[in-house]
Amino acid sequence: MPNITSPTARFGNATGRVAVAASMTLEYTEENTDATGQGAAALEDLFAPVSLGSLRVPNRFAMAPMTREFSPDGTVTDDVAGYYARRAAAGVGLLITEGVYVSEDSGPSTRVPRLFGEPQLAAWKRLVDAVHAEGGLIAPQLWHLGAERGDHATFNPELPTLSPSGLSSSGKTRGRAATVAELERIRDDFARAALAAKEAGFDAVELHGAHGYLLDQFLWDGTNRREDQYGGSLEARTRFPAEVAAAVREAVGPELPVIFRFSQWKSGDYAARIAKTPAELEALLGTLADAGVSAFHASTRRHWEPAFPEVEGPDGQLGLAGWAKKATGLPSIAVGSVGLSNTFEVTWTEGGRSDVRGLDALLEQLGRGEFDLIALGRVLLSDPAWVEKVREGRHAEILPFRAEDRSTLS
């Protein structure tokens, strides 16, 4: 089993950095050099294939996971399959599904898809086949909400809500702290779901360790007040997520990519930080890498914002995905308001809208080698053909995001 307690010192020794592309002035860029004088990548470099562990992705675009709740009784429908297949057909290199429950106590909704149960798994197989028929690749996001499941679940309301310390991201008491035996069961639930995904034909799996959900609740000292082996120091707080990653790796074998999504911010607390310094981030991500994680999906609200602006020199410009790659040498996925003029909380309420934004900042980051894949969220809800339009230079045809786009499966 991989070492999950002693991260190796790899900071500043990352390998496999993206080469800086020759700069070109293209219609969709405003600049061709960044503040350090490094060349921005060319737009066409976003369409070059890239490796994610053993998986060869045809371009650098991924679809970010977005909860849709269009799956009655946790079973994806033909409409959901078509929703993903259309985006594969339009050129998204890797689709990461909405969060998928791994266990009977993962979350509150009966309409979030599940990765257990015969009808549910059969439906996933049909969906995966539909995406593959369009030439796409797809990974499920394995999800347990922990305390964010709440106290009024409609899915298995008789089951307790479990988390590290029975605390929500806002600091309120919610549910109760899980026992060690319950944590072992949840760890095994993640592993079983990952194996089921592999058997259904998925090309990778992603662990949801961000946004204040269960795995993230262990990483953040605001929600982890445990006094056993899973709480206290940063090393101890990372132990359970690393055990989950190691169990998933053992279940799926050495080849299937295992992505870990993480964030600094939590739902309702955008100032929260699991790592206050680059060194802390190195220790945290290094432990997960040693446990078998293949790539890191760094969730931010604005992909262009520096993660540690207090750092002097060029590294002070790096976004969170750039720091993840620098710290581990593993592939990174960036995300956060790509192609849009404002962040999700501004446009997620009724009547909200976000206009189209150019990709100059994104190309500067690619030129610096900050990410391997860039995940697209709301732009793919409003415009399934966004990648195709960018590739073909049809920028004037790209649709803005409207809040009502989140309630359809276009």
Tab-separated table of C-alpha atoms in Angstrom:
chain	number	residue	atom	x	y	z
A	1	MET	CA	0.000	0.000	0.000
A	2	PRO	CA	1.365	3.482	-0.784
A	3	ASN	CA	2.958	5.499	1.992
A	4	ILE	CA	0.275	7.844	3.313
A	5	THR	CA	2.054	9.422	6.237
A	6	SER	CA	5.387	10.780	4.993
A	7	PRO	CA	5.290	13.137	1.989
A	8	THR	CA	8.497	13.276	-0.001
A	9	ALA	CA	10.277	16.580	-0.444
A	10	ARG	CA	9.469	17.397	-4.053
A	11	PHE	CA	8.827	21.144	-3.874
A	12	GLY	CA	10.491	22.991	-6.711
A	13	ASN	CA	11.499	19.728	-8.431
A	14	ALA	CA	8.412	19.205	-10.577
A	15	THR	CA	8.810	17.290	-13.805
A	16	GLY	CA	6.833	17.190	-17.000
A	17	ARG	CA	6.144	20.928	-17.085
A	18	VAL	CA	4.290	22.129	-20.162
A	19	ALA	CA	6.698	23.677	-22.651
A	20	VAL	CA	6.220	27.359	-23.304
A	21	ALA	CA	4.698	27.626	-26.757
A	22	ALA	CA	5.824	30.097	-29.376
A	23	SER	CA	3.743	33.207	-28.880
A	24	MET	CA	1.237	34.133	-31.569
A	25	THR	CA	-1.180	37.015	-31.870
A	26	LEU	CA	-4.594	35.420	-32.342
A	27	GLU	CA	-8.091	36.802	-32.463
A	28	TYR	CA	-8.936	35.601	-28.957
A	29	THR	CA	-5.937	37.051	-27.124
A	30	GLU	CA	-5.235	40.584	-26.016
A	31	GLU	CA	-1.611	40.057	-24.970
A	32	ASN	CA	1.135	37.660	-25.953
A	33	THR	CA	3.413	38.093	-22.975
A	34	ASP	CA	2.720	38.048	-19.268
A	35	ALA	CA	4.103	40.288	-16.530
A	36	THR	CA	7.283	38.247	-16.283
A	37	GLY	CA	8.009	38.514	-19.992
A	38	GLN	CA	7.273	34.820	-20.571
A	39	GLY	CA	5.437	34.014	-23.759
A	40	ALA	CA	1.755	33.222	-23.657
A	41	ALA	CA	0.728	29.962	-25.275
A	42	ALA	CA	-1.003	30.023	-28.619
A	43	LEU	CA	-4.712	29.339	-28.734
A	44	GLU	CA	-4.046	26.224	-30.779
A	45	ASP	CA	-1.996	24.767	-27.904
A	46	LEU	CA	-5.226	24.293	-25.968
A	47	PHE	CA	-6.100	21.678	-28.579
A	48	ALA	CA	-2.911	19.632	-28.244
A	49	PRO	CA	-3.240	16.170	-26.646
A	50	VAL	CA	-2.023	15.736	-23.080
A	51	SER	CA	-1.380	12.770	-20.774
A	52	LEU	CA	-3.212	12.327	-17.495
A	53	GLY	CA	-1.330	9.416	-16.011
A	54	SER	CA	-1.911	6.533	-18.423
A	55	LEU	CA	-4.811	8.345	-20.110
A	56	ARG	CA	-4.236	10.292	-23.330
A	57	VAL	CA	-6.679	13.203	-23.499
A	58	PRO	CA	-7.160	14.632	-27.019
A	59	ASN	CA	-7.075	18.281	-25.879
A	60	ARG	CA	-6.715	20.344	-22.721
A	61	PHE	CA	-10.415	20.895	-22.069
A	62	ALA	CA	-12.328	19.115	-19.321
A	63	MET	CA	-15.914	19.516	-18.216
A	64	ALA	CA	-16.093	20.531	-14.558
A	65	PRO	CA	-18.447	18.595	-12.266
A	66	MET	CA	-21.763	20.387	-11.751
A	67	THR	CA	-24.631	18.964	-9.703
A	68	ARG	CA	-27.742	18.632	-11.875
A	69	GLU	CA	-30.196	16.453	-9.895
A	70	PHE	CA	-31.858	15.057	-13.026
A	71	SER	CA	-31.501	11.417	-11.926
A	72	PRO	CA	-34.690	10.070	-10.261
A	73	ASP	CA	-33.928	7.421	-7.639
A	74	GLY	CA	-30.230	8.030	-8.252
A	75	THR	CA	-30.365	6.601	-11.796
A	76	VAL	CA	-29.002	8.562	-14.753
A	77	THR	CA	-31.553	8.829	-17.556
A	78	ASP	CA	-31.213	8.848	-21.331
A	79	ASP	CA	-31.531	12.657	-21.158
A	80	VAL	CA	-28.537	12.816	-18.827
A	81	ALA	CA	-26.576	10.497	-21.142
A	82	GLY	CA	-27.381	12.769	-24.072
A	83	TYR	CA	-26.318	15.837	-22.092
A	84	TYR	CA	-22.823	14.408	-21.597
A	85	ALA	CA	-22.581	12.866	-25.075
A	86	ARG	CA	-23.339	16.207	-26.756
A	87	ARG	CA	-20.414	17.833	-25.002
A	88	ALA	CA	-18.136	14.945	-25.956
A	89	ALA	CA	-19.241	15.292	-29.577
A	90	ALA	CA	-18.433	19.018	-29.482
A	91	GLY	CA	-14.835	18.331	-28.489
A	92	VAL	CA	-14.536	18.370	-24.694
A	93	GLY	CA	-11.521	16.138	-24.074
A	94	LEU	CA	-12.457	14.792	-20.630
A	95	LEU	CA	-15.887	14.932	-19.013
A	96	ILE	CA	-16.000	14.893	-15.211
A	97	THR	CA	-19.511	14.107	-14.076
A	98	GLU	CA	-21.573	15.792	-11.433
A	99	GLY	CA	-20.929	14.506	-7.926
A	100	VAL	CA	-21.986	10.862	-7.529
A	101	TYR	CA	-22.944	9.298	-4.195
A	102	VAL	CA	-20.714	6.458	-3.035
A	103	SER	CA	-22.884	5.207	-0.163
A	104	GLU	CA	-26.352	5.185	1.370
A	105	ASP	CA	-25.416	8.090	3.660
A	106	SER	CA	-23.477	10.214	1.166
A	107	GLY	CA	-26.006	12.983	0.688
A	108	PRO	CA	-29.555	14.229	1.089
A	109	SER	CA	-31.094	13.999	-2.388
A	110	THR	CA	-32.852	11.135	-4.144
A	111	ARG	CA	-32.111	12.822	-7.488
A	112	VAL	CA	-28.309	12.809	-7.319
A	113	PRO	CA	-26.876	9.829	-9.219
A	114	ARG	CA	-25.368	6.906	-7.305
A	115	LEU	CA	-22.598	4.437	-8.084
A	116	PHE	CA	-24.188	1.450	-6.406
A	117	GLY	CA	-27.270	-0.644	-7.146
A	118	GLU	CA	-27.968	-2.760	-10.235
A	119	PRO	CA	-30.208	-0.339	-12.149
A	120	GLN	CA	-27.926	2.580	-11.350
A	121	LEU	CA	-24.788	0.808	-12.573
A	122	ALA	CA	-26.500	-0.453	-15.731
A	123	ALA	CA	-27.582	3.105	-16.536
A	124	TRP	CA	-24.042	4.393	-16.017
A	125	LYS	CA	-22.741	1.766	-18.452
A	126	ARG	CA	-25.141	3.048	-21.113
A	127	LEU	CA	-24.047	6.635	-20.433
A	128	VAL	CA	-20.352	5.776	-20.650
A	129	ASP	CA	-20.958	3.921	-23.915
A	130	ALA	CA	-22.781	6.975	-25.317
A	131	VAL	CA	-19.850	9.259	-24.463
A	132	HIS	CA	-17.327	6.817	-25.916
A	133	ALA	CA	-19.388	6.562	-29.110
A	134	GLU	CA	-18.797	10.311	-29.574
A	135	GLY	CA	-15.052	9.906	-29.030
A	136	GLY	CA	-15.085	11.300	-25.491
A	137	LEU	CA	-13.499	10.291	-22.199
A	138	ILE	CA	-15.351	10.407	-18.894
A	139	ALA	CA	-14.703	10.187	-15.141
A	140	PRO	CA	-17.223	10.160	-12.287
A	141	GLN	CA	-16.730	12.471	-9.322
A	142	LEU	CA	-17.039	10.334	-6.185
A	143	TRP	CA	-18.863	12.360	-3.532
A	144	HIS	CA	-19.702	12.174	0.142
A	145	LEU	CA	-21.077	15.383	1.643
A	146	GLY	CA	-20.288	14.664	5.281
A	147	ALA	CA	-21.839	17.344	7.501
A	148	GLU	CA	-23.181	19.180	4.452
A	149	ARG	CA	-25.672	16.325	4.042
A	150	GLY	CA	-27.646	18.187	6.686
A	151	ASP	CA	-30.193	16.989	9.204
A	152	HIS	CA	-33.201	16.679	6.891
A	153	ALA	CA	-32.191	14.268	4.124
A	154	THR	CA	-34.865	12.857	1.844
A	155	PHE	CA	-32.510	10.039	0.784
A	156	ASN	CA	-32.312	7.567	3.701
A	157	PRO	CA	-33.361	10.109	6.357
A	158	GLU	CA	-33.038	7.469	9.071
A	159	LEU	CA	-29.248	7.307	8.645
A	160	PRO	CA	-27.035	9.641	10.692
A	161	THR	CA	-25.093	12.492	9.110
A	162	LEU	CA	-21.403	11.750	9.697
A	163	SER	CA	-18.353	13.981	9.483
A	164	PRO	CA	-14.999	14.487	11.237
A	165	SER	CA	-16.435	16.484	14.158
A	166	GLY	CA	-20.149	17.036	13.524
A	167	LEU	CA	-19.520	20.608	12.311
A	168	SER	CA	-20.648	22.283	9.106
A	169	SER	CA	-18.457	24.735	7.186
A	170	SER	CA	-20.260	27.570	8.949
A	171	GLY	CA	-19.303	26.114	12.340
A	172	LYS	CA	-22.786	24.902	13.240
A	173	THR	CA	-23.395	21.526	14.872
A	174	ARG	CA	-24.717	19.152	12.237
A	175	GLY	CA	-24.975	15.398	12.627
A	176	ARG	CA	-22.197	13.842	14.662
A	177	ALA	CA	-18.561	12.814	14.510
A	178	ALA	CA	-17.963	9.497	12.768
A	179	THR	CA	-16.370	6.665	14.719
A	180	VAL	CA	-13.200	5.077	13.393
A	181	ALA	CA	-15.224	2.013	12.367
A	182	GLU	CA	-17.632	4.233	10.422
A	183	LEU	CA	-14.714	5.948	8.701
A	184	GLU	CA	-13.331	2.570	7.653
A	185	ARG	CA	-16.716	1.726	6.139
A	186	ILE	CA	-16.859	5.052	4.262
A	187	ARG	CA	-13.314	4.498	2.982
A	188	ASP	CA	-14.394	1.100	1.651
A	189	ASP	CA	-17.505	2.676	0.088
A	190	PHE	CA	-15.272	5.001	-1.939
A	191	ALA	CA	-13.155	2.055	-3.050
A	192	ARG	CA	-16.188	-0.011	-4.070
A	193	ALA	CA	-17.619	2.899	-6.044
A	194	ALA	CA	-14.305	3.411	-7.830
A	195	LEU	CA	-14.151	-0.264	-8.778
A	196	ALA	CA	-17.768	-0.111	-10.006
A	197	ALA	CA	-16.803	2.894	-12.139
A	198	LYS	CA	-13.901	1.022	-13.668
A	199	GLU	CA	-16.136	-1.967	-14.425
A	200	ALA	CA	-18.698	0.357	-16.051
A	201	GLY	CA	-15.993	1.557	-18.443
A	202	PHE	CA	-15.130	4.965	-16.985
A	203	ASP	CA	-11.704	6.245	-18.055
A	204	ALA	CA	-10.689	7.752	-14.685
A	205	VAL	CA	-12.216	8.650	-11.307
A	206	GLU	CA	-12.187	11.878	-9.345
A	207	LEU	CA	-12.391	12.151	-5.553
A	208	HIS	CA	-14.300	15.219	-4.359
A	209	GLY	CA	-12.038	16.658	-1.698
A	210	ALA	CA	-13.130	20.289	-2.069
A	211	HIS	CA	-15.762	22.896	-1.114
A	212	GLY	CA	-16.331	21.818	2.466
A	213	TYR	CA	-17.540	18.253	1.800
A	214	LEU	CA	-16.419	15.171	3.718
A	215	LEU	CA	-12.803	14.727	2.584
A	216	ASP	CA	-12.257	18.479	2.724
A	217	GLN	CA	-13.812	18.593	6.200
A	218	PHE	CA	-10.880	16.473	7.362
A	219	LEU	CA	-8.305	18.697	5.659
A	220	TRP	CA	-9.573	21.992	7.108
A	221	ASP	CA	-8.951	22.776	10.756
A	222	GLY	CA	-12.227	24.693	10.856
A	223	THR	CA	-14.248	21.465	10.576
A	224	ASN	CA	-11.767	18.919	11.925
A	225	ARG	CA	-11.527	19.134	15.713
A	226	ARG	CA	-10.775	15.454	16.261
A	227	GLU	CA	-8.286	14.392	18.928
A	228	ASP	CA	-7.511	10.936	17.512
A	229	GLN	CA	-5.183	9.949	14.656
A	230	TYR	CA	-7.331	11.877	12.170
A	231	GLY	CA	-7.151	15.313	13.762
A	232	GLY	CA	-4.720	17.902	15.039
A	233	SER	CA	-1.672	18.438	12.851
A	234	LEU	CA	-1.848	18.921	9.081
A	235	GLU	CA	-0.343	15.454	8.668
A	236	ALA	CA	-3.060	13.915	10.837
A	237	ARG	CA	-5.853	15.850	9.117
A	238	THR	CA	-4.647	14.547	5.761
A	239	ARG	CA	-4.591	10.923	6.951
A	240	PHE	CA	-8.213	9.957	6.204
A	241	PRO	CA	-8.361	11.499	2.698
A	242	ALA	CA	-5.062	9.754	1.965
A	243	GLU	CA	-6.440	6.439	3.234
A	244	VAL	CA	-9.402	6.886	0.893
A	245	ALA	CA	-7.081	7.650	-2.025
A	246	ALA	CA	-4.936	4.602	-1.218
A	247	ALA	CA	-7.998	2.338	-0.993
A	248	VAL	CA	-9.288	3.641	-4.313
A	249	ARG	CA	-5.895	3.125	-5.925
A	250	GLU	CA	-5.746	-0.444	-4.632
A	251	ALA	CA	-9.287	-1.114	-5.918
A	252	VAL	CA	-8.765	0.200	-9.461
A	253	GLY	CA	-5.185	-0.959	-9.977
A	254	PRO	CA	-2.114	0.994	-11.068
A	255	GLU	CA	-3.305	2.309	-14.434
A	256	LEU	CA	-6.659	4.065	-13.998
A	257	PRO	CA	-6.084	7.764	-13.267
A	258	VAL	CA	-7.265	8.927	-9.826
A	259	ILE	CA	-7.885	12.687	-9.697
A	260	PHE	CA	-8.220	14.560	-6.412
A	261	ARG	CA	-10.231	17.782	-6.449
A	262	PHE	CA	-9.328	20.229	-3.692
A	263	SER	CA	-9.970	23.864	-2.857
A	264	GLN	CA	-8.986	26.475	-0.362
A	265	TRP	CA	-12.491	28.026	-0.169
A	266	LYS	CA	-15.549	26.400	1.360
A	267	SER	CA	-19.206	26.893	0.579
A	268	GLY	CA	-20.052	30.163	2.312
A	269	ASP	CA	-16.445	30.902	3.345
A	270	TYR	CA	-14.328	32.144	0.468
A	271	ALA	CA	-11.472	33.162	2.775
A	272	ALA	CA	-10.896	29.661	4.172
A	273	ARG	CA	-7.537	27.990	3.551
A	274	ILE	CA	-6.471	24.388	4.073
A	275	ALA	CA	-2.879	25.471	3.398
A	276	LYS	CA	-1.654	28.841	4.569
A	277	THR	CA	1.722	28.588	2.827
A	278	PRO	CA	3.156	26.816	-0.220
A	279	ALA	CA	5.083	24.527	2.133
A	280	GLU	CA	1.843	23.418	3.813
A	281	LEU	CA	0.293	22.807	0.410
A	282	GLU	CA	3.308	20.716	-0.579
A	283	ALA	CA	2.992	18.566	2.543
A	284	LEU	CA	-0.752	18.040	2.059
A	285	LEU	CA	-0.666	17.249	-1.658
A	286	GLY	CA	2.521	15.225	-1.298
A	287	THR	CA	0.791	12.865	1.128
A	288	LEU	CA	-2.095	12.398	-1.314
A	289	ALA	CA	0.310	11.842	-4.209
A	290	ASP	CA	2.117	9.179	-2.211
A	291	ALA	CA	-1.256	7.524	-1.583
A	292	GLY	CA	-1.806	7.026	-5.310
A	293	VAL	CA	-3.373	10.216	-6.662
A	294	SER	CA	-2.505	10.760	-10.338
A	295	ALA	CA	-3.525	14.413	-10.792
A	296	PHE	CA	-4.892	17.372	-8.839
A	297	HIS	CA	-7.964	19.412	-9.765
A	298	ALA	CA	-7.501	22.782	-8.071
A	299	SER	CA	-10.907	24.403	-7.657
A	300	THR	CA	-10.895	28.204	-7.595
A	301	ARG	CA	-13.532	30.827	-8.329
A	302	ARG	CA	-11.190	32.746	-10.668
A	303	HIS	CA	-8.510	30.697	-12.402
A	304	TRP	CA	-6.300	33.740	-13.012
A	305	GLU	CA	-5.942	34.818	-9.384
A	306	PRO	CA	-2.648	34.043	-7.582
A	307	ALA	CA	-2.979	31.454	-4.830
A	308	PHE	CA	-0.171	32.882	-2.691
A	309	PRO	CA	0.270	36.499	-3.823
A	310	GLU	CA	2.488	37.204	-0.832
A	311	VAL	CA	5.257	35.085	-2.405
A	312	GLU	CA	7.903	37.272	-4.021
A	313	GLY	CA	9.075	36.789	-7.575
A	314	PRO	CA	7.417	35.040	-10.532
A	315	ASP	CA	5.945	32.270	-8.346
A	316	GLY	CA	3.727	34.875	-6.729
A	317	GLN	CA	1.681	34.865	-9.934
A	318	LEU	CA	0.903	31.143	-9.834
A	319	GLY	CA	-2.686	30.052	-9.493
A	320	LEU	CA	-3.629	27.132	-7.264
A	321	ALA	CA	-3.257	24.603	-10.092
A	322	GLY	CA	0.199	25.991	-10.816
A	323	TRP	CA	1.243	25.523	-7.197
A	324	ALA	CA	-0.172	21.973	-7.190
A	325	LYS	CA	1.912	21.101	-10.220
A	326	LYS	CA	5.024	22.774	-8.831
A	327	ALA	CA	4.623	21.001	-5.491
A	328	THR	CA	4.028	17.475	-6.812
A	329	GLY	CA	5.214	17.252	-10.408
A	330	LEU	CA	1.864	15.660	-11.228
A	331	PRO	CA	-0.618	16.893	-13.843
A	332	SER	CA	-2.957	19.638	-12.690
A	333	ILE	CA	-6.407	20.793	-13.732
A	334	ALA	CA	-7.277	24.476	-13.394
A	335	VAL	CA	-10.829	25.820	-13.173
A	336	GLY	CA	-12.714	28.972	-12.262
A	337	SER	CA	-14.872	31.276	-14.423
A	338	VAL	CA	-13.149	30.288	-17.677
A	339	GLY	CA	-14.484	32.386	-20.545
A	340	LEU	CA	-16.919	34.330	-18.338
A	341	SER	CA	-16.948	37.853	-16.948
A	342	ASN	CA	-17.832	37.043	-13.331
A	343	THR	CA	-17.940	34.229	-10.803
A	344	PHE	CA	-20.682	31.709	-10.167
A	345	GLU	CA	-22.149	33.258	-7.035
A	346	VAL	CA	-22.896	36.427	-9.019
A	347	THR	CA	-24.797	34.571	-11.740
A	348	TRP	CA	-26.255	31.566	-9.911
A	349	THR	CA	-29.318	33.399	-8.606
A	350	GLU	CA	-32.466	34.109	-10.599
A	351	GLY	CA	-31.890	36.628	-13.362
A	352	GLY	CA	-28.093	36.359	-13.128
A	353	ARG	CA	-25.919	36.553	-16.224
A	354	SER	CA	-22.247	36.363	-17.123
A	355	ASP	CA	-20.927	37.724	-20.404
A	356	VAL	CA	-18.224	36.209	-22.577
A	357	ARG	CA	-14.610	36.867	-21.530
A	358	GLY	CA	-11.442	36.389	-23.583
A	359	LEU	CA	-8.833	33.720	-22.867
A	360	ASP	CA	-5.697	35.863	-22.670
A	361	ALA	CA	-5.104	35.172	-18.945
A	362	LEU	CA	-5.636	31.458	-19.506
A	363	LEU	CA	-3.076	31.399	-22.325
A	364	GLU	CA	-0.552	33.214	-20.135
A	365	GLN	CA	-0.993	30.512	-17.495
A	366	LEU	CA	-0.583	27.766	-20.070
A	367	GLY	CA	2.568	29.498	-21.299
A	368	ARG	CA	3.933	29.351	-17.757
A	369	GLY	CA	3.128	25.635	-17.588
A	370	GLU	CA	0.627	26.039	-14.751
A	371	PHE	CA	-1.908	23.431	-15.838
A	372	ASP	CA	-2.380	20.418	-18.080
A	373	LEU	CA	-6.166	20.585	-18.380
A	374	ILE	CA	-8.576	23.468	-17.952
A	375	ALA	CA	-12.038	22.604	-16.640
A	376	LEU	CA	-15.080	24.399	-18.048
A	377	GLY	CA	-18.196	24.867	-15.951
A	378	ARG	CA	-20.984	27.319	-16.693
A	379	VAL	CA	-19.846	27.951	-20.282
A	380	LEU	CA	-20.784	24.340	-21.063
A	381	LEU	CA	-24.205	24.718	-19.480
A	382	SER	CA	-25.038	27.713	-21.640
A	383	ASP	CA	-23.226	26.535	-24.764
A	384	PRO	CA	-22.534	22.803	-25.263
A	385	ALA	CA	-20.558	23.668	-28.428
A	386	TRP	CA	-18.224	26.145	-26.670
A	387	VAL	CA	-15.037	24.124	-27.349
A	388	GLU	CA	-15.987	23.569	-30.978
A	389	LYS	CA	-16.698	27.277	-31.473
A	390	VAL	CA	-13.365	28.292	-29.941
A	391	ARG	CA	-11.515	25.759	-32.094
A	392	GLU	CA	-13.209	27.012	-35.271
A	393	GLY	CA	-12.786	30.705	-34.453
A	394	ARG	CA	-16.532	31.281	-34.062
A	395	HIS	CA	-16.042	33.479	-31.011
A	396	ALA	CA	-18.885	35.855	-31.857
A	397	GLU	CA	-21.309	32.914	-31.667
A	398	ILE	CA	-20.440	31.945	-28.074
A	399	LEU	CA	-23.442	32.319	-25.784
A	400	PRO	CA	-23.362	34.130	-22.421
A	401	PHE	CA	-24.330	32.223	-19.300
A	402	ARG	CA	-27.788	32.833	-17.834
A	403	ALA	CA	-28.949	31.522	-14.469
A	404	GLU	CA	-31.786	29.613	-16.125
A	405	ASP	CA	-29.219	27.511	-18.037
A	406	ARG	CA	-28.531	25.543	-14.857
A	407	SER	CA	-32.062	24.131	-14.812
A	408	THR	CA	-31.965	22.493	-18.238
A	409	LEU	CA	-30.165	19.575	-19.905
A	410	SER	CA	-29.549	21.267	-23.242
